[in-house]
Coordinates of C-alpha atoms in Angstrom, one line a residue:
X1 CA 9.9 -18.8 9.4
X2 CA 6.7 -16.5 9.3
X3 CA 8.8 -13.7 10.8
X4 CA 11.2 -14.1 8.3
X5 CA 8.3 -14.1 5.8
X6 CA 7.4 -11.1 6.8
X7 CA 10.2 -9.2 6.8
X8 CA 10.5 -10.4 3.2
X9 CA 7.3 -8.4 2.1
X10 CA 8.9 -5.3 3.8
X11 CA 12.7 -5.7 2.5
X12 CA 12.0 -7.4 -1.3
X13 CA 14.7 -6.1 -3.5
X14 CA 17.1 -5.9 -0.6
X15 CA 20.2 -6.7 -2.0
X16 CA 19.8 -4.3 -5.3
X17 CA 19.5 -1.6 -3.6
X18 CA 22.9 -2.3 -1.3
X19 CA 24.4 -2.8 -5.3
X20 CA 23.1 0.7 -5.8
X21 CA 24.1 2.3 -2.6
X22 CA 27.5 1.6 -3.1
X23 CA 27.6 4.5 -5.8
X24 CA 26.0 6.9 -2.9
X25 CA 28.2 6.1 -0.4
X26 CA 27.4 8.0 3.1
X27 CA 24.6 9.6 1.7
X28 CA 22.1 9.8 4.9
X29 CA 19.1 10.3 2.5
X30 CA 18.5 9.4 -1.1
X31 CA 16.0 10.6 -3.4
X32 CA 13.4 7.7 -4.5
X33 CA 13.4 5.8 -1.2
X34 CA 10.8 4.9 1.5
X35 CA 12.5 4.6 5.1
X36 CA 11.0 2.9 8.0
X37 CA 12.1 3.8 11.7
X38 CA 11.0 2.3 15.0
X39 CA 11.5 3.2 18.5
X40 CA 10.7 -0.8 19.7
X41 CA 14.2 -2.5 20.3
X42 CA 14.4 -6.2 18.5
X43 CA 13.0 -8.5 21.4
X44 CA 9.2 -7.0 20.9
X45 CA 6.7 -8.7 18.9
X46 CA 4.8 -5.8 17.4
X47 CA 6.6 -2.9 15.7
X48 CA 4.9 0.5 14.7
X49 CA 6.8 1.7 12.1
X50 CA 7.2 5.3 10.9
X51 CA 7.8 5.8 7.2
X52 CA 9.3 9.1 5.3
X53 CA 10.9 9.8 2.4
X54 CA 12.8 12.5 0.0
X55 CA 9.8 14.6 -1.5
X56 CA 12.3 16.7 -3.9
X57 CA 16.0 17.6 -4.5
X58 CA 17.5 21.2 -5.6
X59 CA 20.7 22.7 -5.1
X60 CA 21.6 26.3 -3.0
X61 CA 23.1 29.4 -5.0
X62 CA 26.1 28.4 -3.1
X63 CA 25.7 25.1 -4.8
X64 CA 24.8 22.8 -1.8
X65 CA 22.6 19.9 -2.5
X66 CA 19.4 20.0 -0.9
X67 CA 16.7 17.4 -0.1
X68 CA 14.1 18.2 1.2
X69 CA 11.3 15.5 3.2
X70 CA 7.9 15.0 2.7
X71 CA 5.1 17.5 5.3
X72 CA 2.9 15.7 7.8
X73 CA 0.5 16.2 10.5
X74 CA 1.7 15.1 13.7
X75 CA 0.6 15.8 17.7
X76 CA 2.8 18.7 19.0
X77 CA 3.6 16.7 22.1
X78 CA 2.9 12.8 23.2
X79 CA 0.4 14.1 25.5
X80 CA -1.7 16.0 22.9
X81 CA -4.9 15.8 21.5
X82 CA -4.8 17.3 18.1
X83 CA -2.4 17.2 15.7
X84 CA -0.9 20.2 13.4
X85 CA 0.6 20.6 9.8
X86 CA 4.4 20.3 10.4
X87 CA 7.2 20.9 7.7
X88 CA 9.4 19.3 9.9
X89 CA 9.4 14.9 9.2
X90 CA 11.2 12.3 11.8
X91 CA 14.7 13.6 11.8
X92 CA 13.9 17.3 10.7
X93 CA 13.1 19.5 7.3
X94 CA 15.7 18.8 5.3
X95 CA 19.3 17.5 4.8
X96 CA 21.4 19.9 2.7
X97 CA 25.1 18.4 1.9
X98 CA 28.4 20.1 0.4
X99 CA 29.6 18.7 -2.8
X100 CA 33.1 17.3 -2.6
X101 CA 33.0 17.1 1.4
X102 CA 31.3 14.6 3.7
X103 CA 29.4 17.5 5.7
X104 CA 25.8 17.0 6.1
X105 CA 22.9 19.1 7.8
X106 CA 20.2 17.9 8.8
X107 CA 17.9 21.3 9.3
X108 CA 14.9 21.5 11.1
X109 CA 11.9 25.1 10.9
X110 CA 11.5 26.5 13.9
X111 CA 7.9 25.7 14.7
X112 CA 6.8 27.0 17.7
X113 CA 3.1 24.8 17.8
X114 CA 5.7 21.7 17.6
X115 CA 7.8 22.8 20.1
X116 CA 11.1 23.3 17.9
X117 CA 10.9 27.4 18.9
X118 CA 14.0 27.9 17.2
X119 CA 15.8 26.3 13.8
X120 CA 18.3 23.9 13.8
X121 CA 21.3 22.9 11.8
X122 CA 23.1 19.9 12.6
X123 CA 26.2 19.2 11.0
X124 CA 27.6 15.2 10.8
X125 CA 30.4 13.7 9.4
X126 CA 29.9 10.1 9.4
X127 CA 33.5 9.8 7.2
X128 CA 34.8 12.0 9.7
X129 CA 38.1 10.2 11.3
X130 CA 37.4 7.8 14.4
X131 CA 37.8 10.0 17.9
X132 CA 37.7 13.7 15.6
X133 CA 35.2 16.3 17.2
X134 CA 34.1 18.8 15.4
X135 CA 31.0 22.0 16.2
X136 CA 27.9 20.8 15.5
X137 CA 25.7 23.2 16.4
X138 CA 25.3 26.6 17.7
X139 CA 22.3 26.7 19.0
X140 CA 22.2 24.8 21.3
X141 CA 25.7 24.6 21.7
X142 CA 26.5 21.2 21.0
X143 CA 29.9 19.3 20.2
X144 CA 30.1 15.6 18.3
X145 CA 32.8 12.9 18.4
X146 CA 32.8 10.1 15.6
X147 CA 33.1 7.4 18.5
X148 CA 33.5 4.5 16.3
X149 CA 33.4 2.8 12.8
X150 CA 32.9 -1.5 12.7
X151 CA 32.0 -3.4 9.9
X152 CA 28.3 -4.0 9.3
X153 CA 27.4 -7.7 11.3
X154 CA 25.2 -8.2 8.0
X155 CA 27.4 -7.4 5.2
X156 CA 31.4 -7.4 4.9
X157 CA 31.3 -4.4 2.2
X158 CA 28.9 -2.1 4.6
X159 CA 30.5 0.1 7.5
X160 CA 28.8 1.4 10.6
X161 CA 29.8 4.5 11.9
X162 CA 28.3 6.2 15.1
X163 CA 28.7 9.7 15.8
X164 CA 27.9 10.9 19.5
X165 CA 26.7 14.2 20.9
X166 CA 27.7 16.1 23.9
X167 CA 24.3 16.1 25.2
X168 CA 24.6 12.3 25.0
X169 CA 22.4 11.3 21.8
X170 CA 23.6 9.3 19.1
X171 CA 23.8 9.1 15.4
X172 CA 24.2 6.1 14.1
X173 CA 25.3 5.5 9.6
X174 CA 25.4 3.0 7.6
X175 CA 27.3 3.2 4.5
X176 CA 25.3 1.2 2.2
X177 CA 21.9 2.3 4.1
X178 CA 22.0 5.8 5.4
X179 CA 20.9 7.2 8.7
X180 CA 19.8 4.1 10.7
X181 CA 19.3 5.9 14.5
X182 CA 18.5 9.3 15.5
X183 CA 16.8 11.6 17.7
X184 CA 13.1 12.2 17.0
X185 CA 12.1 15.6 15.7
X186 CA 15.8 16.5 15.5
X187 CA 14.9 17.7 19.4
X188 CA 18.3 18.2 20.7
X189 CA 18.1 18.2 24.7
X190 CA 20.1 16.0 27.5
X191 CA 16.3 15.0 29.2
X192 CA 16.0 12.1 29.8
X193 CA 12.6 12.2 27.3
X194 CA 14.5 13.3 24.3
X195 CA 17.2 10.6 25.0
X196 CA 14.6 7.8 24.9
X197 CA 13.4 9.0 21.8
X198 CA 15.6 7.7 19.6
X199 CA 14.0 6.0 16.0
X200 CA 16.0 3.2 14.6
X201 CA 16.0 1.8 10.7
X202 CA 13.9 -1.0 10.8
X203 CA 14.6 -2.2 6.8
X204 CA 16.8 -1.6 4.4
X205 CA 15.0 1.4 2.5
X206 CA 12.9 0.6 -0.2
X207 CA 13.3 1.6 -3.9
X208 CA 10.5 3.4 -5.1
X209 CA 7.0 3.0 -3.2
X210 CA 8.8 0.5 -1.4
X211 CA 5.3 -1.5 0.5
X212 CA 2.9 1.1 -0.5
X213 CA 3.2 0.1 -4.0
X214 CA -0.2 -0.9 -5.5
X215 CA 1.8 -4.5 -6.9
X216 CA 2.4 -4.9 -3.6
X217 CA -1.2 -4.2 -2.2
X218 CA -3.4 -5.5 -4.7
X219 CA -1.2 -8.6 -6.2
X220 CA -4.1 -10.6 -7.5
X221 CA -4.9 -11.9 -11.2
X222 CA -7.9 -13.0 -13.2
X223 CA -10.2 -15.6 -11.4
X224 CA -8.5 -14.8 -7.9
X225 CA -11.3 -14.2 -5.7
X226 CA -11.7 -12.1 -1.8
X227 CA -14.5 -13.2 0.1
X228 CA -16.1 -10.3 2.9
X229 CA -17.8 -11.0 6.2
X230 CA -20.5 -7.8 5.7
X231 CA -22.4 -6.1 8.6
X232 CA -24.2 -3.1 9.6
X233 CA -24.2 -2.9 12.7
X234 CA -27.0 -0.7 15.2
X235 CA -25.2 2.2 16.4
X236 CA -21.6 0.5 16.2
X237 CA -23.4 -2.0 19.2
X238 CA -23.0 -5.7 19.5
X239 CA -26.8 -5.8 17.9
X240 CA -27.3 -5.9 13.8
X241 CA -28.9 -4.3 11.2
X242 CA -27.6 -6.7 8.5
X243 CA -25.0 -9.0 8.0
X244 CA -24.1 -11.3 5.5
X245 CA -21.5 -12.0 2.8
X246 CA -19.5 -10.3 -0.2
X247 CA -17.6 -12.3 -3.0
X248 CA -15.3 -10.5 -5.7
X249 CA -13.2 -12.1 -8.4
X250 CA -11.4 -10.3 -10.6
X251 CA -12.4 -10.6 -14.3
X252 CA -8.5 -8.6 -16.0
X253 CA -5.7 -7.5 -14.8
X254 CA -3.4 -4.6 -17.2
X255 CA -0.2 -3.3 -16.4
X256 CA 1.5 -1.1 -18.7
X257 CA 4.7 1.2 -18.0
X258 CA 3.0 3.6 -15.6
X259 CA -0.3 2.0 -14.3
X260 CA -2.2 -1.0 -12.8
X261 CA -5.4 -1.8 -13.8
X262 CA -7.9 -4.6 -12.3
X263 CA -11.7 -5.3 -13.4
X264 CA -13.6 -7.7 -11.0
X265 CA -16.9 -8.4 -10.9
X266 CA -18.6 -8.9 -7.3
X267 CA -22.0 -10.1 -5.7
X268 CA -23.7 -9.6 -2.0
X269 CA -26.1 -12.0 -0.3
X270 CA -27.5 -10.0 3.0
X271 CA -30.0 -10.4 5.2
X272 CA -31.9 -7.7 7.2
X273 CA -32.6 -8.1 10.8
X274 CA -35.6 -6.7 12.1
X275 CA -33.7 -5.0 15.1
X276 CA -35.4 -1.8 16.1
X277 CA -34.8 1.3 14.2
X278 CA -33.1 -0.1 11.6
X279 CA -35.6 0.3 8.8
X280 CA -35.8 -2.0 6.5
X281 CA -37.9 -5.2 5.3
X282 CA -36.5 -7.9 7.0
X283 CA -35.0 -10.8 4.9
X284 CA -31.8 -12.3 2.7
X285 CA -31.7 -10.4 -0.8
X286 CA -29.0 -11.6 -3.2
X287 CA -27.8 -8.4 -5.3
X288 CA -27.6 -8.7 -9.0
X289 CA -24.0 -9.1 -10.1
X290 CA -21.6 -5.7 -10.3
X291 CA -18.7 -4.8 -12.0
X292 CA -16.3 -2.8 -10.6
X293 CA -13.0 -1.0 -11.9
X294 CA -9.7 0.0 -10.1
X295 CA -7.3 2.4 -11.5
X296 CA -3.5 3.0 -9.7
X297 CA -0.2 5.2 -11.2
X298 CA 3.0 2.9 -10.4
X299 CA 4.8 6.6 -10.2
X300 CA 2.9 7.7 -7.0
X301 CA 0.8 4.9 -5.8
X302 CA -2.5 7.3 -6.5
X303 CA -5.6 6.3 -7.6
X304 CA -9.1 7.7 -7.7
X305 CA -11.0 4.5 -5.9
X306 CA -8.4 4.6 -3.0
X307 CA -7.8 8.5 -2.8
X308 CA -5.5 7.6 0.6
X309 CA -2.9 5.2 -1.0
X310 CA 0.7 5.6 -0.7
X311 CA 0.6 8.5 1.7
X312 CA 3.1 7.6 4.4
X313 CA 2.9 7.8 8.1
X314 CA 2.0 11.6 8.8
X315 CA 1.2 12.6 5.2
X316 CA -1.8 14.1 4.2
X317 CA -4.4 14.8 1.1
X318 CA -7.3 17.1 1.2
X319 CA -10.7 15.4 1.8
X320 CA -14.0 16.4 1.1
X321 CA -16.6 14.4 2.6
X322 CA -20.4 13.4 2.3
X323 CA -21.1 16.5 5.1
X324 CA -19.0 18.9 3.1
X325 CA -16.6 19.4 6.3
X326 CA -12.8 19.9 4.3
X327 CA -10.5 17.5 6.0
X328 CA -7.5 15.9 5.9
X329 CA -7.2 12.1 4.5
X330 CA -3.4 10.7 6.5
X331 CA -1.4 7.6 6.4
X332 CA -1.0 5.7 9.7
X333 CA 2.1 4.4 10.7
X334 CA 2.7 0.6 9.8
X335 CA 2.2 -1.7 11.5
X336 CA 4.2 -5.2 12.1
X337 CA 2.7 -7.8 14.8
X338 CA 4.5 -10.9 15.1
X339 CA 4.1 -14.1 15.0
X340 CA 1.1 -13.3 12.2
X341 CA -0.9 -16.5 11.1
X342 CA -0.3 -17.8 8.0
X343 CA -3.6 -16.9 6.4
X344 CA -6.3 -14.4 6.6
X345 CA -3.7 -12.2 9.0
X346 CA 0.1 -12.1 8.5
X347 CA 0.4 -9.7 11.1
X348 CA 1.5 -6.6 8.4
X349 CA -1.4 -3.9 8.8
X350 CA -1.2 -1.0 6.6
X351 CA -4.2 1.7 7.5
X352 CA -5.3 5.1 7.1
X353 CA -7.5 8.0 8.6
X354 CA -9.4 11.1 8.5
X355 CA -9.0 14.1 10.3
X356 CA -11.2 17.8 10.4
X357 CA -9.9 21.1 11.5
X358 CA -11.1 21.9 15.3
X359 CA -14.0 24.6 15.8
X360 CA -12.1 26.8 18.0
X361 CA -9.0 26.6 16.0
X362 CA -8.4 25.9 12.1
X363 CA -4.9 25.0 12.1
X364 CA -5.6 22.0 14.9
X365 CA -7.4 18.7 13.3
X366 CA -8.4 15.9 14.9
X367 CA -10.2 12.8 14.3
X368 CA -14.0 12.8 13.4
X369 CA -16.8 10.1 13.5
X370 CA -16.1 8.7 10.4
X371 CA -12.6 7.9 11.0
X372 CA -13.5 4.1 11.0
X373 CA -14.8 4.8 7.0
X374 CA -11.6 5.7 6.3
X375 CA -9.3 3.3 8.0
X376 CA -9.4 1.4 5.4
X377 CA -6.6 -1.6 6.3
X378 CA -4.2 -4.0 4.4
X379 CA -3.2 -6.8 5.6
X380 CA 0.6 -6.3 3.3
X381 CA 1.0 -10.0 3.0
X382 CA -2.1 -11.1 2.0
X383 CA -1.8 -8.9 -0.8
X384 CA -5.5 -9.0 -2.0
X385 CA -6.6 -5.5 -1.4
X386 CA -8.2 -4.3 1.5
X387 CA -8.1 -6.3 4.3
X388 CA -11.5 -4.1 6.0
X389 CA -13.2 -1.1 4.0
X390 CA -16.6 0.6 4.9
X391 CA -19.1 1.6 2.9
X392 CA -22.8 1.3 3.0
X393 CA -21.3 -2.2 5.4
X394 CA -18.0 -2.9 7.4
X395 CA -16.3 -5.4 5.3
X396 CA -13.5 -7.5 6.7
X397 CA -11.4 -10.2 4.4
X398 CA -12.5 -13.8 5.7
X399 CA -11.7 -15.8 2.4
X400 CA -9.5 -15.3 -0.1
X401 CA -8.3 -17.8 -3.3
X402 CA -5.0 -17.0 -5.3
X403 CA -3.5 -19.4 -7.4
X404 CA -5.9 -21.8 -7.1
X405 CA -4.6 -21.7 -3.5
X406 CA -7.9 -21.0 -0.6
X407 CA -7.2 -19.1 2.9
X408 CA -10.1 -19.0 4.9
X409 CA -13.8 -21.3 4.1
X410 CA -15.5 -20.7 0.8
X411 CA -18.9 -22.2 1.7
X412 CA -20.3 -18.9 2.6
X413 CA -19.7 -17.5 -0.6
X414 CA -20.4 -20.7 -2.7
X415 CA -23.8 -19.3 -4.3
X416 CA -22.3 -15.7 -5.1
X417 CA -21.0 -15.0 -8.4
X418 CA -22.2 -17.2 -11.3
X419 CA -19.9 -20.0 -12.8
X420 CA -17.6 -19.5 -15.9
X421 CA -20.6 -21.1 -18.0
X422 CA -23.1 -19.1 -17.1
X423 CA -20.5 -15.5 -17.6
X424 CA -20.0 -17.3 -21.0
X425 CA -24.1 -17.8 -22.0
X426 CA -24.0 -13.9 -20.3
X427 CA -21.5 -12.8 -22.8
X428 CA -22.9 -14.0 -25.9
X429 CA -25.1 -16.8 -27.7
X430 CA -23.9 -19.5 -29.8
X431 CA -26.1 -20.3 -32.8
X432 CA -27.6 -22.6 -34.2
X433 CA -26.0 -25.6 -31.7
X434 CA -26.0 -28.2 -33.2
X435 CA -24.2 -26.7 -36.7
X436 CA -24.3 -28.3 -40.0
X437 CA -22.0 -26.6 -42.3
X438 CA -20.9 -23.0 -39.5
X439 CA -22.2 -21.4 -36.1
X440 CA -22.7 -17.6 -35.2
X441 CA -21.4 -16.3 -31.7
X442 CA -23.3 -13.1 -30.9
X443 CA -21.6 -11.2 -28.4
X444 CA -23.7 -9.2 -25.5
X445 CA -20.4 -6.1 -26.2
X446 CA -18.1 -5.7 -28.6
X447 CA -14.6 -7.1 -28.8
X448 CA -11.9 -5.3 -28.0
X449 CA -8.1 -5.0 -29.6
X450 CA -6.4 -8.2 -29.4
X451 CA -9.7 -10.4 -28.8
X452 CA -8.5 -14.3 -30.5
X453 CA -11.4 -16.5 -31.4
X454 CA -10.6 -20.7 -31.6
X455 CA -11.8 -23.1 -32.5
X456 CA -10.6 -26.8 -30.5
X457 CA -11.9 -30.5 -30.8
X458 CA -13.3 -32.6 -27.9
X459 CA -9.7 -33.7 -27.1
X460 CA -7.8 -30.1 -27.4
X461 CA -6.5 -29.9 -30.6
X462 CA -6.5 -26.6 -32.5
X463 CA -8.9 -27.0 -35.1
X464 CA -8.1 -23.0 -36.0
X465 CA -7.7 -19.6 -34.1
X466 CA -7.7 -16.1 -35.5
X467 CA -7.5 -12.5 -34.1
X468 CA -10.7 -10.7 -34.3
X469 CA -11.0 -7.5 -35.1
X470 CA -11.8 -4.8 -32.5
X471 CA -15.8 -3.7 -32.8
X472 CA -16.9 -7.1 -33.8
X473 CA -20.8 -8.5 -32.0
X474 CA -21.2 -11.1 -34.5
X475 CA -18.5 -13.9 -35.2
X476 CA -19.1 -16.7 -37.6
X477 CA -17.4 -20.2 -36.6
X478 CA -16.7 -22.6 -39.8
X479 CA -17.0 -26.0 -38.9
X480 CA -17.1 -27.1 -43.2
X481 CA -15.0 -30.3 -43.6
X482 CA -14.4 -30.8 -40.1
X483 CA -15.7 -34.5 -38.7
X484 CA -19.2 -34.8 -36.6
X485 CA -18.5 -34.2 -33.0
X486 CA -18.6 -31.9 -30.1
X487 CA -16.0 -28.5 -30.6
X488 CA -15.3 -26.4 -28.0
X489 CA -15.4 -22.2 -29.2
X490 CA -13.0 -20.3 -27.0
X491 CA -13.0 -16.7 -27.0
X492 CA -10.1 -14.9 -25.1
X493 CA -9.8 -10.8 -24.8
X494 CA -6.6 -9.6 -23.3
X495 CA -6.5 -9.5 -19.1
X496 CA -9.7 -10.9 -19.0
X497 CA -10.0 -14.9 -18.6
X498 CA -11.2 -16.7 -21.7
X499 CA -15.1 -18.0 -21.7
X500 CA -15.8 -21.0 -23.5
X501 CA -18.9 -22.6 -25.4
X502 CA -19.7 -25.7 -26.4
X503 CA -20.7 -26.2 -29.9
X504 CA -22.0 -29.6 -31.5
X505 CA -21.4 -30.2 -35.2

């Protein structure tokens, strides 16, 4: 069951996007589409999965469609120690295909610092009759046979075709889902090296983001709350500088057409060791409360609190750190350990790095002291953010409530953040309490667009509710013909959860 969970959280939309690739038929690659290889075969319990995509699409003067895959940094060799920029991805640069044939190339730069001295052009035909052998490529010389075509074991309407080489690697189609095995780097040698490496589709491609998308990641709503285990620790030994713990709950939650948008509020409560060179006066300190704001684009998964998000395994963004050395923020492969628990670790890692150009040679980078700042992890089906983050502390999930639902203890985070009551006497007074004839609600901020002010009796009834206007720090509350009593004054503003006040009349 859990392993069937988790390949839910990697496959959701499955069956939409077989609809859908019905009208692309044989098309190796499609524009919009996250695709996840592995080289482990099915009887392993973790999987490292490399992800790629279609970055853009354009056609040829000769009127050939092209697509063209994302750039990454990857090691030149298995044995290296660096890693360069490559335009080549998994399977090569890009797959270029003749309208109104079934010929596709998959094209790889030559890129001598990779090892691929010379380009390549591989031509496939996975509609190609069963036993027909056609040239493939000329360099190296290389002949392929369409060895056979079965019907998918997962789906009657799907058709798997596999297409073998005369060096003796194999490409293996799927109609409804594309390229599903191939030879890494497009590396086309009979050793017995290059034979082993061959990547297979681990899920059916994803639509979109696919699990990078931020709905995905950060799937909380208002009052759901992520408790953090915080410590700095003395020069990354078993000793301490401080420890202690981290609540957050999120206060709104917007999502329009383009964007997510969360507001949380969070609280720390740390104490300081007084272990040598440390600094510090030693005691607990609990922080004031602190708001906090994260912004994401649905279209590319960016956003400026996570500047790494949504780059896939091998992809890369400029980074500029603290010391002012320019690097290179990439995405890790993901990661799938089975069988994952079914709380605080579902076995579904998603993580990221940095890496700085070498001294001795600009174009190499490799990883730098702060790499454990910025791998940042997610644990995919958790689904509450980041599973560890660093920044003045390391912080690593140990509590988490969605849906009224805990994972994880809450007693170490019972005195952090302060109650729904005391937000609402935070947020504004109520005045004069008791009220003869009306009240006045003075709010600490104004209202905002869509704020609705009601008014309830002791038992729940509606007594009256009305939209406020945007602006508004002072709301009267009529209480004139209404029976002696206690009321309850309910103020909700949109994605935020509604505070309430007790008024007595």
């Amino acid at each position: 069951m859990k392993h069937k969970y988790l390949l839910a959280a990697f496959l959701a939309g499955a069956l939409g996007q077989q609809a859908q690739a019905q009208t692309t038929a044989w098309r190796p690659f499609r524009p919009g589409f996250v695709y996840g290889f592995t080289q482990n075969p099915g009887t392993v319990s973790t999987y490292s999965i490399r992800t790629l995509r279609v970055d853009s699409a354009y056609a040829t003067a000769a009127g050939d469609s092209v697509y063209t895959f994302n750039r990454l940094l990857r090691a030149p060799s298995p044995s290296s120690s660096y890693a360069v920029k490559s335009r080549n991805n998994l399977f090569g640069a890009r797959l270029r295909w003749q309208p109104g044939t079934s010929n596709y190339y998959l094209e790889a730069n030559a890129e001598a610092a990779t090892g691929q001295a010379t380009p390549v052009a591989l031509l496939l035909r996975p509609r190609a009759a069963v036993g027909s052998t056609w040239t493939a490529s000329t360099t190296p010389a290389l002949t392929a046979t369409l060895s056979s075509r079965v019907v998918s074991p997962t789906s009657a309407t799907d058709s798997i075709a596999t297409i073998t080489l005369s060096n003796g690697q194999q490409f293996i189609f799927s109609r409804a889902n594309g390229l599903t095995q191939g030879p890494q780097w497009l590396m086309l040698s009979a050793s017995a090296t290059t034979l082993a490496t061959q990547w297979r589709q681990f899920s059916t491609p994803q639509p979109g983001l696919g699990v990078y998308d931020p709905r995905t990641l950060f799937s909380m709503n208002v009052g759901d709350e992520m408790g953090y285990i915080a410590e700095v620790p003395y020069l990354w030994g078993s000793l301490l500088c401080k420890s202690g713990y981290r609540l957050r709950r999120v206060s709104s939650r917007v999502v329009t057409a383009d964007s997510l948008i969360i507001s949380y509020r969070e609280q720390r409560l740390i104490t300081t060791y007084s272990t040598p060179n440390c600094g510090g006066q030693p005691g607990t300190v609990l922080s004031p409360v602190q708001t906090g704001r994260w912004a994401f684009s649905l279209r590319t998964g960016a956003s400026p609190q996570f500047p790494f998000l949504a780059l896939l395994t091998g992809e890369y963004r400029p980074y500029l750190p603290a010391s002012g050395l320019g690097g290179l923020l990439v995405g890790n492969s993901y990661t799938l350990d089975f069988p994952g628990t079914a709380c605080l670790n579902y076995g579904s890692q998603l993580a990221f790095l940095a890496m700085y150009p070498m001294s001795n040679n600009a174009n190499q980078y490799m990883g730098g002291i702060d790499g454990l700042a910025i791998n940042e992890s997610y644990d995919v089906g958790a689904k509450m953010g980041p599973y560890y983050f660093q920044d003045a502390y390391n912080n690593k999930l140990s509590y988490f409530r969605k849906a009224g639902v805990a994972c994880g203890s809450p007693i170490n985070f019972s005195t952090l953040l302060p109650s729904r009551a005391a937000e609402a006497a935070a947020a504004a007074t109520l005045h004069p309490n008791p009220a003869a004839e009306a009240a006045t609600l003075t709010l600490a901020a104004p209202t905002r667009p869509g704020t609705v002010l009601t008014l309830t009796d002791a038992l729940g009834r509606r007594v009256w509710s009305r939209e406020v206007a945007a602006g508004q720090t002072s709301l009267p509350i009529a209480l004139g013909g209404q029976p002696a009593g206690l009321y309850l004054v309910q103020l909700a503003a949109p994605g935020a959860a509604p505070l309430t006040w007790k008024l007595n009349h």
